[in-house]
Amino acid sequence: MANIRDLKKDINYVLGDIIEAVYILEESNNSTGSKEGSEIIDKAIATFDDLIAKVNQKDVENRKAHLKAVRQELEKEATDLVKKLNKLG
């Protein structure tokens, strides 16, 4: 079960770091509370909620394949959010 715990930590750290990067970028550009930054943060929070719910699903046929798909979705969503973050800066 350490794999599940590590996946949950990865989801938390990756999306948390993206949110933190938005705050740092906005503060350095004196654009605190920008619309684009808020959209990235909202998307990161929604992604977090969605991925944690998927990790906690118990009624899946192949648990290992399901968790692998969740990890791949995390990588895809994080990459998309980082691209949006780079455009913000």
PDB file of C-alpha atoms in Angstrom, residues 5-15 71 74:
ATOM      1  CA  ARG A   5       0.494   6.604  -0.212  1.00  0.00           C
ATOM      2  CA  ASP A   6       3.308   7.729  -2.504  1.00  0.00           C
ATOM      3  CA  LEU A   7       0.857   8.481  -5.310  1.00  0.00           C
ATOM      4  CA  LYS A   8      -1.262  10.622  -2.987  1.00  0.00           C
ATOM      5  CA  LYS A   9       1.861  12.478  -1.839  1.00  0.00           C
ATOM      6  CA  ASP A  10       2.936  13.019  -5.452  1.00  0.00           C
ATOM      7  CA  ILE A  11      -0.478  14.445  -6.337  1.00  0.00           C
ATOM      8  CA  ASN A  12      -0.347  16.760  -3.335  1.00  0.00           C
ATOM      9  CA  TYR A  13       3.224  17.937  -3.884  1.00  0.00           C
ATOM     10  CA  VAL A  14       3.039  18.419  -7.652  1.00  0.00           C
ATOM     11  CA  LEU A  15      -0.210  20.369  -7.658  1.00  0.00           C
ATOM     12  CA  ARG A  71      -0.358   8.631 -12.330  1.00  0.00           C
ATOM     13  CA  LEU A  74      -1.389  13.491 -13.057  1.00  0.00           C
TER      14      LEU A  74
END
